[in-house]
Amino acid sequence: MFYYICLRRRSRSGTRSEALGSRRAVELGQRSALPINVEVEQYGKEVLDFSSHYGSENSMSYTMWNLAGVPNVYPSSGDFTQTAVFRTYGSCWWEQCTSTASPFRRTPPNFHSLDFLELAFEEPVYPTAVEVLETYHPGAVVRILACSLNPFSQNPPADVRWEVLWAGKPNKALTPQARQFSPSIRQISFASNLLRLEVNNTLLDYYTELDAVILRGVRERPILALYKIPVIDINDLSDSEEEISDAGGLCCRSGGENRHNLGNGYFERLPYELIQLIVSHLPVPDLCRLAQSCKLFHKHCCDPLQYIQLSLQPYWAQLTDASLSHLQSRCTLLQRLNMSWTGNRGAVTAAGFCSFMKACGLSLVCLELSCCHFLTEACLEVIAQTCQCLQELNLASCDRLQPQAFNLIAKLPNLRRLVLYRTKVEQSAILSILTFCPELRHLNLGSCLMIEDYDVVASMLSARCRSLRSLDLWRCRNLSERGLAELVSGCRLLEELDLGWCSTLQSSSGCFQHLAHSLPRLRKLFLTANRTVCDSDLEELAANCNALEHLDILGTRMVSPVSLQKLLQCCPQLKLLDVSFCSQIDSRFVQELSGLFPNVSIKKSFTQ
């Protein structure tokens, strides 16, 4: 049977000798008639989009914008502010926090991406190589894609295509030293000057830092790419429509009324629940394909119970309004939906999203919409009106959503988790949300620059959200000691508190000692880049916060080795301790502590 199928496939595509003869003819013609196609080398011109970065929105330090242009650091290695750095790294201290959303089922095993950036180049070319200059803890890049859209053109194509140039699994380089990462890429059928890098930092010991990206390519399409030799792939021996009809199909009955065709193995006699369990392991595209095979599988694959939770993020490049319309009838029982990264550049419209929400949003309890730039005020209005059961909403990096739209979130009284990282939410909107959403457990306001007075927000949190478990105020500009004191006095159940880069807080006021006294359940505390953190603060944490697991005191000059060792002795649950750029803590002492406390990952960055 295998040989029979191979012969049929080969007869449809031509013989190998014919293909090789045609290829030699093409090669000879190319050598004799065509000029040499010169390779073009380009550095990135502009960063167009990204999911997160370590830096501030009004600065260049550690931001994705550093990736444009020629290298700033390479070939040097180490921690440099002139590089592009994503917000997180590692797995045990980020993914296991209580504020982290539960993973979605049916995520394809080959989808590893957790962050992305899109980089435009000056001239469209047919890519021949992509080189990523990684200057610190390399190995995070898992996918490189090219787009058919020229972002600088006044006439964008009607059909925007993304093609994968290279994909791999998460990796950890042997050393944190700089390297030039240049994977072997596949040829594509269009010229491109827009690349997308997707990364996964979970295996890395510290932040990965990228310095520049080089795109190499030719202006004219390589002629050999126009002709592909037909290859019989043993992994792709699916029957054609003709072969299926010859075999009688998967679920066809034989001549007798009650006799079954042995070709289906009596599959249709299995209990309904068992077949449901079997197909529940399929990714969404395979589920849709299987639904077209026969009536039996169509019934099972279209059952709304298969779509109680749905992650469309892995298919961001293909998702359109038509896709949502096709899924609409199947998602009537939908409870958890992930559309992060999807729909940009017109693939999904606000109208298409609203139509889907009106039909499928009644039972939603979790909605992930990170980096969805198609969202408008009308979209949030439909969410507020339709999804009254919603408990989790993620709008991270929806930085093009207008400020007035966030007022509509206050109409979701059952919210427990709200992520507004890198959005334009204003103070009036967040105060309204806190007033009408008292059940909040997890709130992320990191890098929200349009909130004018965080003391007022802290006061409202203290009064209205006493069940708060985690709060992210990363890079908030104006939280004072008074606001922090009011916050920790009212929200005493806090387990995670991120005050990284909150430079207005001063240890001399006693605010950090009061924090340690007030939050006995504290498991994660980030005081990143606060130069004033001192020994007395660590001593209070050691005395009162024995459940502490993650502590970041990067950049302080006031902490001594003695207090640090005492903290490690008093906090047996500690997993992560970042003492990078702590002037009194040298690398030799870090090595000693790592030997004494092998279960703690102690971070000390370096520069060369």
XYZ file of C-alpha atoms in Angstrom:
608
model
C 0.000 0.000 0.000
C 2.863 2.372 0.874
C 4.503 1.740 -2.523
C 1.155 2.247 -4.285
C 0.615 5.643 -2.636
C 4.182 6.717 -3.444
C 3.673 5.863 -7.131
C 0.422 7.853 -7.216
C 2.062 10.846 -5.567
C 5.027 10.709 -7.929
C 2.814 10.413 -11.001
C 1.019 13.587 -9.943
C 4.215 15.603 -9.356
C 6.637 14.350 -12.032
C 9.655 12.046 -11.884
C 12.827 12.821 -9.993
C 14.921 12.721 -13.177
C 12.635 15.298 -14.790
C 12.897 17.538 -11.750
C 16.710 17.303 -11.659
C 16.894 17.978 -15.370
C 14.729 21.055 -15.027
C 16.848 22.291 -12.124
C 20.109 21.895 -14.130
C 18.550 23.841 -16.968
C 17.550 26.618 -14.615
C 21.063 26.708 -13.111
C 22.726 26.903 -16.538
C 20.331 29.644 -17.619
C 21.031 31.588 -14.441
C 24.801 31.375 -14.904
C 24.675 32.516 -18.504
C 21.952 35.150 -18.513
C 21.510 36.683 -15.049
C 23.755 39.211 -13.290
C 25.108 38.494 -9.820
C 22.535 39.370 -7.168
C 24.421 41.391 -4.590
C 23.594 40.738 -0.920
C 22.410 43.741 1.105
C 23.252 44.114 4.801
C 20.965 46.248 7.013
C 20.581 47.114 10.675
C 17.128 47.736 12.088
C 15.684 51.155 11.374
C 12.750 51.321 13.820
C 11.145 49.178 16.532
C 7.417 49.124 15.752
C 5.922 46.960 18.484
C 6.876 44.837 21.473
C 5.222 43.016 24.359
C 7.327 44.285 27.284
C 10.607 45.867 28.266
C 12.571 46.440 31.431
C 13.030 50.163 30.857
C 10.838 53.213 31.258
C 8.476 54.639 28.662
C 10.244 58.026 28.727
C 13.831 56.784 28.679
C 16.180 54.751 26.498
C 17.815 52.640 29.214
C 17.009 48.919 28.866
C 14.227 49.602 26.321
C 13.345 47.832 23.084
C 14.122 51.022 21.166
C 17.834 50.325 21.690
C 17.547 47.504 19.175
C 17.312 49.950 16.250
C 20.549 51.004 14.573
C 24.121 49.781 14.813
C 25.399 47.935 17.909
C 25.949 49.958 21.065
C 27.706 47.247 23.072
C 28.653 44.219 20.966
C 31.161 42.499 21.103
C 31.352 43.424 24.799
C 29.479 41.224 27.284
C 27.497 42.069 30.391
C 24.714 44.222 31.781
C 24.505 47.486 29.800
C 21.721 50.074 29.818
C 22.092 50.630 26.036
C 20.586 47.236 25.203
C 17.052 45.897 24.749
C 15.825 43.921 27.769
C 12.472 42.189 28.310
C 10.619 42.538 31.597
C 11.034 38.981 32.955
C 13.352 35.998 32.921
C 13.432 32.504 34.404
C 10.439 30.387 35.344
C 10.348 29.501 39.029
C 10.160 33.089 40.278
C 7.817 34.495 37.617
C 5.451 31.747 36.539
C 4.860 30.362 40.029
C 3.761 33.651 41.591
C 0.169 33.867 42.794
C -0.470 36.758 40.404
C 0.326 34.630 37.341
C -2.644 33.487 35.281
C -3.326 29.773 34.908
C -2.014 28.264 31.648
C -4.411 27.456 28.846
C -5.037 23.939 27.645
C -4.485 22.990 24.015
C -1.432 25.224 23.585
C 0.561 23.577 20.756
C 3.751 21.908 22.019
C 5.823 23.784 19.424
C 4.648 27.239 20.579
C 7.195 28.515 23.093
C 6.945 32.298 22.664
C 6.408 34.479 25.740
C 7.549 37.900 24.453
C 8.055 39.503 21.057
C 9.360 42.557 19.246
C 8.860 43.787 15.670
C 11.690 45.574 13.883
C 11.500 47.420 10.555
C 14.387 47.822 8.107
C 14.961 50.374 5.371
C 14.749 48.206 2.257
C 12.676 45.090 1.493
C 14.875 42.126 0.562
C 14.579 38.397 0.118
C 16.219 37.254 3.373
C 19.339 35.128 3.194
C 20.423 35.516 6.834
C 19.312 37.094 10.098
C 21.899 37.814 12.803
C 20.909 38.700 16.369
C 23.638 40.272 18.506
C 23.060 38.998 22.043
C 25.293 40.620 24.643
C 24.128 39.013 27.902
C 22.630 35.592 28.694
C 21.904 34.553 25.095
C 19.537 31.800 24.051
C 16.102 33.361 24.419
C 15.153 33.698 20.726
C 12.770 30.893 19.689
C 11.228 32.220 16.449
C 12.096 34.659 13.668
C 9.340 35.678 11.247
C 9.177 37.916 8.180
C 6.177 39.956 7.025
C 5.034 40.784 3.488
C 3.974 44.277 4.601
C 6.337 47.207 4.030
C 5.630 49.392 7.103
C 6.961 52.478 5.310
C 4.823 52.031 2.186
C 1.792 54.223 1.514
C 0.033 51.336 -0.257
C -0.134 48.339 2.105
C -1.153 44.999 0.558
C -4.654 43.689 1.112
C -3.302 40.379 2.404
C -0.605 40.638 5.100
C 1.391 37.416 5.386
C 3.823 36.246 8.031
C 6.294 33.445 7.291
C 8.506 31.665 9.813
C 12.172 31.994 8.829
C 13.418 29.931 11.759
C 11.977 28.291 14.874
C 13.556 26.402 17.749
C 13.057 25.362 21.343
C 14.019 27.502 24.351
C 17.736 27.278 24.853
C 20.335 28.200 27.420
C 23.788 29.137 26.162
C 26.759 27.614 27.940
C 27.987 31.022 29.117
C 26.389 34.451 29.606
C 28.943 35.959 27.201
C 28.000 37.831 24.037
C 27.399 35.942 20.824
C 26.179 36.481 17.275
C 23.176 34.234 16.759
C 22.674 33.407 13.076
C 20.418 30.376 12.556
C 19.907 28.790 9.161
C 16.742 30.352 7.730
C 14.313 29.141 5.081
C 13.628 30.931 1.808
C 10.357 32.810 1.391
C 8.475 33.931 -1.694
C 8.296 37.666 -0.919
C 10.670 40.498 -0.077
C 10.476 41.757 3.494
C 11.748 44.607 5.633
C 9.735 43.740 8.733
C 10.984 41.042 11.102
C 9.497 39.698 14.300
C 11.582 38.063 17.006
C 9.817 35.929 19.607
C 11.590 34.914 22.787
C 11.282 32.558 25.726
C 13.379 33.462 28.783
C 12.292 30.643 31.085
C 15.583 28.708 30.934
C 17.822 31.728 31.475
C 19.545 32.543 34.752
C 19.125 36.299 34.272
C 17.823 38.914 31.867
C 18.760 38.431 28.223
C 20.075 41.571 26.491
C 19.900 42.203 22.741
C 22.008 44.848 21.033
C 21.162 44.827 17.328
C 19.680 42.763 14.507
C 21.216 42.406 11.047
C 19.079 41.477 8.046
C 20.936 40.151 5.013
C 19.173 39.614 1.728
C 19.012 40.164 -2.023
C 16.829 42.639 -3.896
C 15.754 40.204 -6.619
C 14.065 36.916 -5.913
C 16.535 34.009 -6.278
C 15.437 32.139 -9.371
C 16.119 28.721 -7.856
C 13.529 29.499 -5.235
C 10.906 29.559 -7.993
C 11.268 25.842 -8.563
C 10.903 23.253 -5.842
C 11.745 19.591 -6.347
C 8.813 17.406 -5.335
C 9.741 15.285 -2.329
C 7.783 12.333 -1.005
C 7.674 12.778 2.739
C 6.986 9.635 4.749
C 5.376 11.858 7.382
C 2.896 13.269 4.895
C 1.205 10.226 3.424
C -2.351 11.345 4.085
C -4.785 9.991 1.542
C -6.129 12.209 -1.186
C -9.878 12.652 -1.605
C -9.849 10.004 -4.296
C -8.033 7.527 -2.043
C -10.486 8.173 0.807
C -13.444 7.475 -1.465
C -11.769 4.275 -2.658
C -11.312 3.119 0.935
C -14.886 3.939 1.817
C -14.144 6.677 4.357
C -13.546 6.470 8.095
C -17.115 6.017 9.249
C -18.904 4.580 6.221
C -21.265 1.612 6.709
C -21.095 -1.506 4.591
C -23.996 -2.887 2.591
C -25.875 -4.519 5.482
C -28.023 -2.198 7.551
C -26.563 -3.241 10.917
C -23.096 -4.266 9.829
C -20.199 -1.845 10.349
C -17.215 -1.351 8.079
C -14.214 -2.883 9.810
C -12.087 -0.014 8.455
C -13.172 2.307 11.257
C -12.345 -0.137 14.025
C -15.843 0.316 15.490
C -14.730 3.788 16.618
C -18.281 5.073 16.539
C -19.283 2.513 19.165
C -17.047 4.139 21.782
C -18.842 6.068 24.545
C -19.480 9.691 23.677
C -17.464 10.879 26.676
C -14.435 8.804 25.678
C -14.340 10.253 22.167
C -14.701 13.709 23.681
C -11.705 13.027 25.895
C -9.632 11.824 22.949
C -10.299 14.863 20.747
C -9.803 17.226 23.698
C -6.040 16.715 23.304
C -6.005 18.187 19.783
C -4.866 21.760 19.090
C -7.566 24.045 17.698
C -6.549 23.837 13.991
C -6.464 20.044 14.139
C -9.840 20.047 15.842
C -11.261 22.124 12.989
C -9.691 19.860 10.357
C -10.963 16.706 12.013
C -14.483 18.153 12.042
C -14.423 18.008 8.226
C -13.600 14.299 8.044
C -16.996 12.752 8.809
C -20.281 13.360 10.603
C -19.173 11.546 13.745
C -16.117 13.728 14.268
C -17.954 16.840 13.160
C -20.389 16.275 16.002
C -17.605 15.851 18.561
C -15.303 18.588 17.267
C -18.102 21.171 17.201
C -19.364 20.359 20.683
C -19.214 23.595 22.768
C -17.717 21.563 25.640
C -14.508 21.378 23.590
C -14.271 25.179 23.684
C -14.717 26.019 27.351
C -11.237 27.509 27.229
C -9.608 28.688 24.030
C -6.130 30.093 23.393
C -5.769 31.792 20.013
C -2.440 33.455 20.817
C -0.355 30.750 19.080
C -2.268 31.538 15.857
C -1.892 35.325 15.970
C -0.506 35.409 12.425
C -3.557 33.658 10.917
C -6.454 34.880 13.046
C -8.970 37.084 11.211
C -12.562 38.234 11.535
C -13.528 35.223 9.437
C -11.799 32.920 11.934
C -13.778 34.399 14.805
C -16.980 34.113 12.823
C -16.253 30.445 12.101
C -15.623 29.713 15.801
C -18.610 31.696 17.023
C -21.170 28.877 16.941
C -18.829 26.540 18.837
C -17.956 28.902 21.709
C -21.322 29.361 23.368
C -19.954 27.901 26.640
C -16.620 29.747 26.494
C -15.179 30.604 29.915
C -11.507 31.399 29.280
C -10.241 33.156 26.135
C -6.702 34.176 25.190
C -6.442 36.497 22.166
C -3.144 38.112 23.134
C -1.005 39.401 20.190
C -3.794 38.719 17.691
C -5.514 40.824 15.069
C -2.996 43.589 14.475
C -2.626 45.439 11.164
C -6.282 44.965 10.306
C -6.527 41.173 10.552
C -9.173 41.511 13.268
C -11.412 44.558 13.380
C -13.202 46.102 16.319
C -16.508 45.126 14.706
C -15.453 41.492 14.273
C -14.263 41.283 17.881
C -17.454 42.886 19.213
C -19.614 40.452 17.255
C -17.693 37.517 18.710
C -17.927 38.888 22.256
C -21.676 39.450 22.030
C -22.198 35.852 20.956
C -19.631 34.129 23.182
C -18.865 36.377 26.126
C -21.766 35.676 28.469
C -19.895 33.008 30.467
C -16.387 34.438 30.220
C -14.416 34.583 33.461
C -10.940 35.160 31.959
C -10.015 37.353 28.978
C -6.380 37.839 27.864
C -5.928 40.690 25.354
C -2.270 41.639 25.719
C -0.904 43.691 22.769
C -4.241 43.703 20.915
C -4.038 47.003 19.048
C -7.403 46.623 17.323
C -9.163 47.334 20.623
C -11.249 50.493 20.834
C -13.535 52.085 23.378
C -16.431 50.312 21.679
C -14.736 46.946 22.307
C -14.394 47.626 26.027
C -18.012 48.771 26.117
C -19.161 45.445 24.657
C -16.968 43.577 27.175
C -18.456 45.613 30.035
C -22.023 44.988 28.862
C -21.670 41.315 27.920
C -19.072 39.785 30.238
C -20.600 40.453 33.619
C -19.026 37.268 35.040
C -15.515 38.378 34.086
C -12.942 37.892 36.840
C -9.644 38.286 34.951
C -8.789 40.927 32.344
C -5.338 41.440 30.808
C -4.768 44.557 28.673
C -0.967 44.649 29.020
C 0.801 46.776 26.382
C -2.467 47.860 24.760
C -0.755 51.247 24.558
C -2.912 52.553 21.689
C -6.158 52.249 23.627
C -7.386 55.754 24.457
C -7.539 56.857 28.141
C -11.314 57.319 28.308
C -11.882 53.666 27.366
C -10.570 52.417 30.715
C -13.494 53.961 32.589
C -15.657 51.137 31.232
C -13.727 48.535 33.261
C -15.490 49.857 36.367
C -18.644 48.134 35.058
C -17.105 44.716 35.765
C -17.788 44.328 39.510
C -16.502 40.746 39.762
C -12.941 41.492 38.616
C -10.258 39.776 40.658
C -7.224 40.129 38.386
C -6.534 43.235 36.272
C -3.376 43.869 34.245
C -2.924 47.391 32.852
C 0.852 47.309 32.320
C 2.044 49.953 29.777
C -1.401 51.413 29.116
C -2.717 54.983 29.062
C -5.053 54.498 32.001
C -5.541 57.767 33.881
C -6.003 58.432 37.563
C -9.732 59.111 37.339
C -10.308 55.780 35.576
C -8.290 53.714 38.046
C -10.042 55.359 41.006
C -13.407 54.504 39.440
C -12.290 50.897 38.887
C -11.144 50.544 42.507
C -14.423 52.020 43.745
C -16.656 49.582 41.874
C -14.390 46.500 41.783
C -13.740 45.781 45.472
C -13.039 42.064 44.850
C -9.672 42.755 43.186
C -6.954 40.326 44.243
C -4.236 41.118 41.695
C -3.530 44.526 40.133
C -0.720 45.478 37.744
C -0.156 49.199 37.135
C 3.459 48.888 36.033
C 4.724 51.674 33.733
C 1.365 53.501 33.722
C 2.729 57.007 33.206
C -0.570 58.892 33.009
C -1.497 58.295 36.668
C -0.617 61.606 38.294
C -0.708 60.789 42.020
C -0.072 57.231 43.187
C -0.643 58.252 46.801
C -4.322 58.775 45.993
C -4.443 55.373 44.290
C -2.755 53.755 47.302
C -5.282 55.377 49.623
C -8.185 54.060 47.538
C -6.671 50.565 47.464
C -6.349 50.649 51.233
C -9.985 51.651 51.646
C -11.688 49.529 48.968
C -9.486 46.504 48.138
C -8.504 44.979 51.451
C -8.354 41.492 49.916
C -5.554 42.496 47.529
C -2.887 39.787 47.193
C -0.498 41.266 44.633
C 0.274 44.791 43.446
C 2.725 45.800 40.708
C 3.769 49.478 40.770
C 6.893 48.997 38.645
C 8.321 52.414 37.689
C 5.456 54.417 39.190
C 6.722 57.977 39.399
C 5.384 59.583 42.544
C 4.484 57.142 45.304
C 5.599 58.682 48.603
C 6.266 57.214 52.056
C 2.814 58.404 53.145
C 1.085 56.561 50.300
C 3.049 53.365 50.937
C 2.261 53.465 54.657
C -1.448 53.822 53.942
C -1.328 51.007 51.398
C 0.308 48.416 53.655
C -1.879 49.395 56.617
C -5.089 48.647 54.685
C -3.973 45.793 52.389
C -2.430 43.496 54.978
C -3.003 40.333 52.924
C -0.464 41.388 50.283
C 1.839 38.567 49.212
C 3.523 40.275 46.251
C 4.593 43.913 46.024
C 6.703 45.345 43.207
C 8.138 48.795 43.972
C 10.969 48.526 41.458
C 12.393 51.860 40.286
C 10.079 53.847 42.587
C 12.783 56.399 43.312
C 10.605 58.707 45.436
C 10.601 56.250 48.367
C 13.286 56.897 50.997
C 14.338 54.320 53.561
C 15.212 57.055 56.084
C 11.473 57.648 56.584
C 11.074 54.108 57.940
C 8.633 53.175 55.180
C 10.292 49.842 54.370
C 10.481 48.820 58.027
C 6.786 49.657 58.415
C 6.127 47.577 55.292
C 7.905 44.578 56.834
C 5.902 44.934 60.072
C 2.559 45.222 58.262
C 2.874 42.426 55.673
C 3.685 39.123 57.413
C 2.446 37.090 54.400
C 4.854 38.766 51.992
C 6.402 36.326 49.522
C 7.737 38.644 46.815
C 9.232 42.124 47.293
C 10.991 44.098 44.571
C 12.832 47.244 45.713
C 14.846 47.430 42.514
C 17.152 50.438 42.022
C 16.253 52.068 45.341
C 19.643 53.347 46.509
C 18.446 53.923 50.078
C 17.571 50.344 51.119
C 19.760 49.596 54.152
C 20.633 46.991 56.786
C 17.785 47.935 59.121
C 15.282 47.251 56.321
C 16.693 43.761 55.749
C 16.728 43.058 59.470
C 13.009 43.885 59.718
C 12.258 41.677 56.720
C 14.221 38.841 58.337
C 12.315 39.272 61.598
C 8.789 39.614 60.189
C 8.590 38.088 56.687
C 9.719 34.481 57.094
C 7.641 33.391 54.065
C 9.687 35.614 51.719
C 10.593 33.826 48.464
C 11.691 36.569 46.046
C 13.663 39.706 46.963
C 15.228 42.206 44.565
C 17.423 44.951 46.090
C 19.447 45.667 42.942
C 21.478 48.871 43.090
C 21.546 49.648 46.809
C 24.789 50.840 48.382
C 23.684 50.545 52.004
C 23.348 46.769 52.531
C 26.232 44.909 54.184
C 27.198 41.220 53.900
C 26.261 40.627 57.541
C 22.620 41.702 57.180
C 22.311 39.810 53.907
C 23.478 36.578 55.500
C 21.096 37.090 58.423
C 18.195 37.502 55.967
C 19.099 34.231 54.264
C 19.200 32.427 57.587
C 15.795 33.752 58.707
C 13.941 33.238 55.411
C 14.172 29.508 54.608
C 11.707 29.770 51.695
C 13.855 32.265 49.772
C 14.386 31.227 46.132
C 15.548 34.424 44.405
C 17.818 37.184 45.692
C 19.056 39.890 43.297
C 22.036 41.891 44.619
C 23.337 43.170 41.279
C 25.140 46.520 41.538
C 25.075 46.372 45.357
C 28.431 48.027 46.014
C 29.101 46.313 49.362
C 28.312 42.813 48.034
C 31.164 41.528 45.870
C 31.184 38.452 43.645
C 33.374 36.454 46.007
C 30.891 36.881 48.858
C 28.042 35.883 46.529
C 29.891 32.647 45.771
C 30.262 31.965 49.489
C 26.553 32.567 50.097
C 25.627 30.332 47.156
C 27.608 27.527 48.783
C 25.928 28.072 52.157
C 22.415 28.438 50.689
C 22.305 26.224 47.567
C 18.506 26.501 47.216
C 18.672 30.268 46.701
C 19.412 31.691 43.241
C 21.579 34.722 44.052
C 21.970 37.152 41.148
C 24.993 39.370 40.608
C 25.272 40.839 37.109
C 28.535 41.938 35.513
C 29.913 44.157 32.763
C 33.095 43.828 30.719
